[in-house]
């Protein structure tokens, strides 16, 4: 008898699976007040002013400056009055001697 060669079957090569192109979904970007924030200030950098310098707007800081200015003026007038009282007392003492 003639021996038959048994041929081992090679595994069939797998074909690469064709992938479908996935469509990217577009997201709706909503802009809010938070996204309009100015860039944080860094030292030694020139920044564009968001509002013109000459605009007049009453703010809380304006109120603070007015109160501080009024306090300074009243204090200076009080010191001036004390100095005038001291000068009149000194003049009276010189005259009475």
mmCIF file of N, CA and C in Angstrom:
data_model
loop_
_atom_site.group_PDB
_atom_site.id
_atom_site.type_symbol
_atom_site.label_atom_id
_atom_site.label_comp_id
_atom_site.label_asym_id
_atom_site.label_seq_id
_atom_site.Cartn_x
_atom_site.Cartn_y
_atom_site.Cartn_z
ATOM 1 N N UNK A 1 0.803 -1.164 0.000
ATOM 2 C CA UNK A 1 0.000 0.000 0.000
ATOM 3 C C UNK A 1 0.849 1.230 0.000
ATOM 4 N N UNK A 2 0.327 2.191 -0.642
ATOM 5 C CA UNK A 2 1.047 3.454 -0.735
ATOM 6 C C UNK A 2 0.461 4.389 0.309
ATOM 7 N N UNK A 3 1.356 4.934 1.077
ATOM 8 C CA UNK A 3 0.911 5.858 2.129
ATOM 9 C C UNK A 3 0.590 7.214 1.524
ATOM 10 N N UNK A 4 -0.509 7.683 1.870
ATOM 11 C CA UNK A 4 -0.919 8.998 1.387
ATOM 12 C C UNK A 4 -0.433 10.060 2.355
ATOM 13 N N UNK A 5 0.041 11.083 1.776
ATOM 14 C CA UNK A 5 0.450 12.204 2.620
ATOM 15 C C UNK A 5 -0.805 12.964 3.036
ATOM 16 N N UNK A 6 -0.856 13.191 4.296
ATOM 17 C CA UNK A 6 -1.966 14.015 4.758
ATOM 18 C C UNK A 6 -1.490 15.456 4.805
ATOM 19 N N UNK A 7 -2.181 16.219 4.135
ATOM 20 C CA UNK A 7 -1.823 17.635 4.081
ATOM 21 C C UNK A 7 -2.651 18.369 5.129
ATOM 22 N N UNK A 8 -1.936 19.052 6.024
ATOM 23 C CA UNK A 8 -2.624 19.833 7.052
ATOM 24 C C UNK A 8 -3.149 21.111 6.417
ATOM 25 N N UNK A 9 -4.380 21.353 6.693
ATOM 26 C CA UNK A 9 -4.987 22.560 6.117
ATOM 27 C C UNK A 9 -4.476 23.793 6.859
ATOM 28 N N UNK A 10 -4.088 24.779 6.074
ATOM 29 C CA UNK A 10 -3.658 26.048 6.664
ATOM 30 C C UNK A 10 -4.898 26.836 7.050
ATOM 31 N N UNK A 11 -4.827 27.506 8.176
ATOM 32 C CA UNK A 11 -5.996 28.324 8.522
ATOM 33 C C UNK A 11 -6.142 29.450 7.511
ATOM 34 N N UNK A 12 -7.352 29.707 7.131
ATOM 35 C CA UNK A 12 -7.623 30.741 6.143
ATOM 36 C C UNK A 12 -7.331 32.107 6.758
ATOM 37 N N UNK A 13 -6.648 32.959 6.010
ATOM 38 C CA UNK A 13 -6.325 34.301 6.492
ATOM 39 C C UNK A 13 -7.601 35.118 6.562
ATOM 40 N N UNK A 14 -7.749 35.797 7.696
ATOM 41 C CA UNK A 14 -8.963 36.593 7.869
ATOM 42 C C UNK A 14 -8.817 37.893 7.099
ATOM 43 N N UNK A 15 -9.849 38.265 6.442
ATOM 44 C CA UNK A 15 -9.865 39.536 5.720
ATOM 45 C C UNK A 15 -10.177 40.639 6.715
ATOM 46 N N UNK A 16 -9.478 41.789 6.566
ATOM 47 C CA UNK A 16 -9.791 42.889 7.485
ATOM 48 C C UNK A 16 -11.220 43.390 7.249
ATOM 49 N N UNK A 17 -11.890 43.629 8.338
ATOM 50 C CA UNK A 17 -13.266 44.094 8.264
ATOM 51 C C UNK A 17 -13.250 45.578 7.902
ATOM 52 N N UNK A 18 -13.984 45.927 6.879
ATOM 53 C CA UNK A 18 -14.062 47.323 6.477
ATOM 54 C C UNK A 18 -14.929 48.063 7.482
ATOM 55 N N UNK A 19 -14.359 49.104 8.069
ATOM 56 C CA UNK A 19 -15.097 49.878 9.069
ATOM 57 C C UNK A 19 -15.806 51.033 8.391
ATOM 58 N N UNK A 20 -16.971 51.287 8.865
ATOM 59 C CA UNK A 20 -17.734 52.401 8.324
ATOM 60 C C UNK A 20 -17.208 53.689 8.958
ATOM 61 N N UNK A 21 -17.179 54.743 8.172
ATOM 62 C CA UNK A 21 -16.733 56.027 8.693
ATOM 63 C C UNK A 21 -17.798 56.561 9.636
ATOM 64 N N UNK A 22 -17.375 56.885 10.845
ATOM 65 C CA UNK A 22 -18.297 57.385 11.851
ATOM 66 C C UNK A 22 -18.410 58.888 11.675
ATOM 67 N N UNK A 23 -19.615 59.354 11.505
ATOM 68 C CA UNK A 23 -19.836 60.789 11.344
ATOM 69 C C UNK A 23 -19.732 61.451 12.706
ATOM 70 N N UNK A 24 -18.908 62.500 12.806
ATOM 71 C CA UNK A 24 -18.752 63.217 14.061
ATOM 72 C C UNK A 24 -19.967 64.105 14.282
ATOM 73 N N UNK A 25 -20.493 64.028 15.486
ATOM 74 C CA UNK A 25 -21.649 64.869 15.787
ATOM 75 C C UNK A 25 -21.153 66.260 16.138
ATOM 76 N N UNK A 26 -21.845 67.246 15.668
ATOM 77 C CA UNK A 26 -21.463 68.627 15.962
ATOM 78 C C UNK A 26 -22.180 69.062 17.226
ATOM 79 N N UNK A 27 -21.417 69.594 18.150
ATOM 80 C CA UNK A 27 -21.982 70.062 19.404
ATOM 81 C C UNK A 27 -22.289 71.544 19.288
ATOM 82 N N UNK A 28 -23.385 71.940 19.862
ATOM 83 C CA UNK A 28 -23.784 73.338 19.859
ATOM 84 C C UNK A 28 -23.055 74.019 20.999
ATOM 85 N N UNK A 29 -22.274 75.042 20.686
ATOM 86 C CA UNK A 29 -21.531 75.776 21.694
ATOM 87 C C UNK A 29 -22.336 77.013 22.057
ATOM 88 N N UNK A 30 -22.679 77.086 23.324
ATOM 89 C CA UNK A 30 -23.443 78.246 23.784
ATOM 90 C C UNK A 30 -22.511 79.189 24.506
ATOM 91 N N UNK A 31 -22.527 80.422 24.105
ATOM 92 C CA UNK A 31 -21.684 81.417 24.759
ATOM 93 C C UNK A 31 -22.500 82.092 25.847
ATOM 94 N N UNK A 32 -21.897 82.183 26.995
ATOM 95 C CA UNK A 32 -22.562 82.830 28.112
ATOM 96 C C UNK A 32 -21.662 83.923 28.657
ATOM 97 N N UNK A 33 -22.123 84.549 29.706
ATOM 98 C CA UNK A 33 -21.341 85.630 30.318
ATOM 99 C C UNK A 33 -20.038 85.097 30.888
ATOM 100 N N UNK A 34 -20.038 83.849 31.321
ATOM 101 C CA UNK A 34 -18.823 83.268 31.890
ATOM 102 C C UNK A 34 -17.734 83.124 30.841
ATOM 103 N N UNK A 35 -18.126 82.893 29.586
ATOM 104 C CA UNK A 35 -17.112 82.718 28.554
ATOM 105 C C UNK A 35 -16.560 84.057 28.067
ATOM 106 N N UNK A 36 -17.191 85.163 28.451
ATOM 107 C CA UNK A 36 -16.725 86.487 28.035
ATOM 108 C C UNK A 36 -15.784 87.115 29.044
ATOM 109 N N UNK A 37 -15.303 86.332 30.009
ATOM 110 C CA UNK A 37 -14.406 86.878 31.026
ATOM 111 C C UNK A 37 -13.111 87.336 30.380
ATOM 112 N N UNK A 38 -12.584 88.419 30.904
ATOM 113 C CA UNK A 38 -11.316 88.938 30.398
ATOM 114 C C UNK A 38 -10.180 88.025 30.842
ATOM 115 N N UNK A 39 -9.128 88.046 30.096
ATOM 116 C CA UNK A 39 -7.960 87.244 30.447
ATOM 117 C C UNK A 39 -7.395 87.747 31.770
ATOM 118 N N UNK A 40 -6.913 86.850 32.613
ATOM 119 C CA UNK A 40 -6.360 87.302 33.894
ATOM 120 C C UNK A 40 -5.132 88.183 33.674
ATOM 121 N N UNK A 41 -5.046 89.211 34.480
ATOM 122 C CA UNK A 41 -3.943 90.156 34.348
ATOM 123 C C UNK A 41 -2.647 89.530 34.853
ATOM 124 N N UNK A 42 -1.600 89.717 34.095
ATOM 125 C CA UNK A 42 -0.268 89.287 34.509
ATOM 126 C C UNK A 42 0.601 90.529 34.587
ATOM 127 N N UNK A 43 1.522 90.527 35.535
ATOM 128 C CA UNK A 43 2.340 91.714 35.719
ATOM 129 C C UNK A 43 3.251 91.929 34.521
ATOM 130 N N UNK A 44 3.600 93.171 34.292
ATOM 131 C CA UNK A 44 4.497 93.603 33.230
ATOM 132 C C UNK A 44 3.970 93.264 31.834
ATOM 133 N N UNK A 45 2.669 93.244 31.681
ATOM 134 C CA UNK A 45 2.077 93.024 30.371
ATOM 135 C C UNK A 45 1.160 94.206 30.056
ATOM 136 N N UNK A 46 1.105 94.612 28.800
ATOM 137 C CA UNK A 46 0.231 95.706 28.397
ATOM 138 C C UNK A 46 -1.103 95.102 27.991
ATOM 139 N N UNK A 47 -2.190 95.589 28.580
ATOM 140 C CA UNK A 47 -3.518 95.091 28.276
ATOM 141 C C UNK A 47 -4.368 96.216 27.738
ATOM 142 N N UNK A 48 -5.277 95.873 26.872
ATOM 143 C CA UNK A 48 -6.200 96.851 26.327
ATOM 144 C C UNK A 48 -7.295 97.092 27.363
ATOM 145 N N UNK A 49 -7.601 98.366 27.610
ATOM 146 C CA UNK A 49 -8.611 98.701 28.593
ATOM 147 C C UNK A 49 -9.980 98.354 28.027
ATOM 148 N N UNK A 50 -10.813 97.696 28.837
ATOM 149 C CA UNK A 50 -12.123 97.272 28.344
ATOM 150 C C UNK A 50 -13.075 98.455 28.188
ATOM 151 N N UNK A 51 -12.942 99.459 29.040
ATOM 152 C CA UNK A 51 -13.774 100.662 28.915
ATOM 153 C C UNK A 51 -12.851 101.867 28.775
ATOM 154 N N UNK A 52 -13.278 102.868 28.045
ATOM 155 C CA UNK A 52 -12.437 104.067 27.915
ATOM 156 C C UNK A 52 -12.204 104.725 29.274
ATOM 157 N N UNK A 53 -11.055 105.354 29.407
ATOM 158 C CA UNK A 53 -10.665 105.947 30.685
ATOM 159 C C UNK A 53 -11.561 107.124 31.065
ATOM 160 N N UNK A 54 -12.064 107.858 30.078
ATOM 161 C CA UNK A 54 -12.809 109.080 30.357
ATOM 162 C C UNK A 54 -14.290 108.849 30.619
ATOM 163 N N UNK A 55 -14.763 107.623 30.642
ATOM 164 C CA UNK A 55 -16.181 107.388 30.918
ATOM 165 C C UNK A 55 -16.466 107.641 32.388
ATOM 166 N N UNK A 56 -17.633 108.206 32.658
ATOM 167 C CA UNK A 56 -18.033 108.509 34.030
ATOM 168 C C UNK A 56 -19.146 107.553 34.427
ATOM 169 N N UNK A 57 -18.904 106.792 35.470
ATOM 170 C CA UNK A 57 -19.892 105.837 35.938
ATOM 171 C C UNK A 57 -19.823 105.806 37.460
ATOM 172 N N UNK A 58 -20.982 106.002 38.113
ATOM 173 C CA UNK A 58 -21.024 105.960 39.570
ATOM 174 C C UNK A 58 -20.995 104.510 40.019
ATOM 175 N N UNK A 59 -19.999 104.197 40.826
ATOM 176 C CA UNK A 59 -19.858 102.839 41.340
ATOM 177 C C UNK A 59 -19.704 102.892 42.848
ATOM 178 N N UNK A 60 -19.566 101.745 43.450
ATOM 179 C CA UNK A 60 -19.338 101.672 44.891
ATOM 180 C C UNK A 60 -18.000 102.307 45.245
ATOM 181 N N UNK A 61 -17.031 102.137 44.364
ATOM 182 C CA UNK A 61 -15.715 102.715 44.610
ATOM 183 C C UNK A 61 -15.792 104.245 44.589
ATOM 184 N N UNK A 62 -16.623 104.819 43.718
ATOM 185 C CA UNK A 62 -16.814 106.273 43.692
ATOM 186 C C UNK A 62 -17.351 106.757 45.031
ATOM 187 N N UNK A 63 -18.313 106.034 45.571
ATOM 188 C CA UNK A 63 -18.872 106.393 46.879
ATOM 189 C C UNK A 63 -17.805 106.351 47.963
ATOM 190 N N UNK A 64 -16.959 105.318 47.952
ATOM 191 C CA UNK A 64 -15.882 105.218 48.939
ATOM 192 C C UNK A 64 -14.917 106.392 48.840
ATOM 193 N N UNK A 65 -14.555 106.793 47.625
ATOM 194 C CA UNK A 65 -13.630 107.915 47.454
ATOM 195 C C UNK A 65 -14.252 109.220 47.929
ATOM 196 N N UNK A 66 -15.555 109.412 47.698
ATOM 197 C CA UNK A 66 -16.228 110.638 48.153
ATOM 198 C C UNK A 66 -16.253 110.687 49.677
ATOM 199 N N UNK A 67 -16.549 109.571 50.320
ATOM 200 C CA UNK A 67 -16.562 109.530 51.795
ATOM 201 C C UNK A 67 -15.163 109.799 52.337
ATOM 202 N N UNK A 68 -14.147 109.196 51.728
ATOM 203 C CA UNK A 68 -12.772 109.410 52.179
ATOM 204 C C UNK A 68 -12.357 110.871 52.002
ATOM 205 N N UNK A 69 -12.701 111.466 50.878
ATOM 206 C CA UNK A 69 -12.372 112.874 50.630
ATOM 207 C C UNK A 69 -13.077 113.783 51.631
ATOM 208 N N UNK A 70 -14.344 113.509 51.924
ATOM 209 C CA UNK A 70 -15.079 114.329 52.905
ATOM 210 C C UNK A 70 -14.442 114.208 54.285
ATOM 211 N N UNK A 71 -14.023 112.998 54.667
ATOM 212 C CA UNK A 71 -13.365 112.807 55.961
ATOM 213 C C UNK A 71 -12.064 113.603 56.038
ATOM 214 N N UNK A 72 -11.293 113.581 54.960
ATOM 215 C CA UNK A 72 -10.016 114.308 54.937
ATOM 216 C C UNK A 72 -10.252 115.812 55.039
ATOM 217 N N UNK A 73 -11.233 116.326 54.313
ATOM 218 C CA UNK A 73 -11.508 117.776 54.342
ATOM 219 C C UNK A 73 -11.967 118.197 55.742
ATOM 220 N N UNK A 74 -12.873 117.439 56.348
ATOM 221 C CA UNK A 74 -13.360 117.784 57.693
ATOM 222 C C UNK A 74 -12.217 117.722 58.702
ATOM 223 N N UNK A 75 -11.366 116.712 58.596
ATOM 224 C CA UNK A 75 -10.232 116.595 59.516
ATOM 225 C C UNK A 75 -9.269 117.767 59.351
ATOM 226 N N UNK A 76 -8.998 118.166 58.134
ATOM 227 C CA UNK A 76 -8.099 119.313 57.894
ATOM 228 C C UNK A 76 -8.695 120.610 58.436
ATOM 229 N N UNK A 77 -9.997 120.804 58.272
ATOM 230 C CA UNK A 77 -10.640 122.011 58.817
ATOM 231 C C UNK A 77 -10.591 122.003 60.344
ATOM 232 N N UNK A 78 -10.774 120.836 60.952
ATOM 233 C CA UNK A 78 -10.704 120.734 62.410
ATOM 234 C C UNK A 78 -9.294 121.049 62.909
ATOM 235 N N UNK A 79 -8.270 120.527 62.214
ATOM 236 C CA UNK A 79 -6.875 120.826 62.585
ATOM 237 C C UNK A 79 -6.584 122.313 62.408
ATOM 238 N N UNK A 80 -7.090 122.915 61.336
ATOM 239 C CA UNK A 80 -6.896 124.357 61.111
ATOM 240 C C UNK A 80 -7.534 125.171 62.242
ATOM 241 N N UNK A 81 -8.729 124.780 62.688
ATOM 242 C CA UNK A 81 -9.398 125.492 63.781
ATOM 243 C C UNK A 81 -8.574 125.379 65.069
ATOM 244 N N UNK A 82 -8.041 124.194 65.356
ATOM 245 C CA UNK A 82 -7.216 124.011 66.555
ATOM 246 C C UNK A 82 -5.959 124.877 66.466
ATOM 247 N N UNK A 83 -5.348 124.944 65.298
ATOM 248 C CA UNK A 83 -4.153 125.791 65.132
ATOM 249 C C UNK A 83 -4.482 127.263 65.323
ATOM 250 N N UNK A 84 -5.626 127.686 64.814
ATOM 251 C CA UNK A 84 -6.018 129.094 65.001
ATOM 252 C C UNK A 84 -6.277 129.401 66.483
ATOM 253 N N UNK A 85 -6.909 128.457 67.192
ATOM 254 C CA UNK A 85 -7.138 128.652 68.631
ATOM 255 C C UNK A 85 -5.816 128.737 69.383
ATOM 256 N N UNK A 86 -4.863 127.901 69.033
ATOM 257 C CA UNK A 86 -3.553 127.922 69.690
ATOM 258 C C UNK A 86 -2.838 129.240 69.392
ATOM 259 N N UNK A 87 -2.932 129.725 68.162
ATOM 260 C CA UNK A 87 -2.254 130.996 67.817
ATOM 261 C C UNK A 87 -2.891 132.179 68.542
ATOM 262 N N UNK A 88 -4.209 132.172 68.699
ATOM 263 C CA UNK A 88 -4.838 133.280 69.445
ATOM 264 C C UNK A 88 -4.478 133.221 70.922
ATOM 265 N N UNK A 89 -4.386 132.023 71.490
ATOM 266 C CA UNK A 89 -3.971 131.891 72.888
ATOM 267 C C UNK A 89 -2.528 132.359 73.073
ATOM 268 N N UNK A 90 -1.667 132.011 72.115
ATOM 269 C CA UNK A 90 -0.271 132.432 72.209
ATOM 270 C C UNK A 90 -0.159 133.940 72.069
ATOM 271 N N UNK A 91 -0.963 134.529 71.186
ATOM 272 C CA UNK A 91 -0.942 135.983 71.013
ATOM 273 C C UNK A 91 -1.459 136.675 72.296
ATOM 274 N N UNK A 92 -2.482 136.156 72.935
ATOM 275 C CA UNK A 92 -3.008 136.727 74.163
ATOM 276 C C UNK A 92 -1.976 136.642 75.301
ATOM 277 N N UNK A 93 -1.234 135.541 75.348
ATOM 278 C CA UNK A 93 -0.221 135.408 76.376
ATOM 279 C C UNK A 93 0.913 136.408 76.171
ATOM 280 N N UNK A 94 1.295 136.624 74.925
ATOM 281 C CA UNK A 94 2.372 137.595 74.638
ATOM 282 C C UNK A 94 1.907 139.020 74.952
ATOM 283 N N UNK A 95 0.677 139.308 74.649
ATOM 284 C CA UNK A 95 0.181 140.667 74.874
ATOM 285 C C UNK A 95 0.016 140.928 76.383
ATOM 286 N N UNK A 96 -0.447 139.919 77.118
ATOM 287 C CA UNK A 96 -0.689 140.114 78.558
ATOM 288 C C UNK A 96 0.621 140.265 79.361
ATOM 289 N N UNK A 97 1.727 139.847 78.846
ATOM 290 C CA UNK A 97 2.974 139.962 79.593
ATOM 291 C C UNK A 97 3.540 141.296 79.475
#
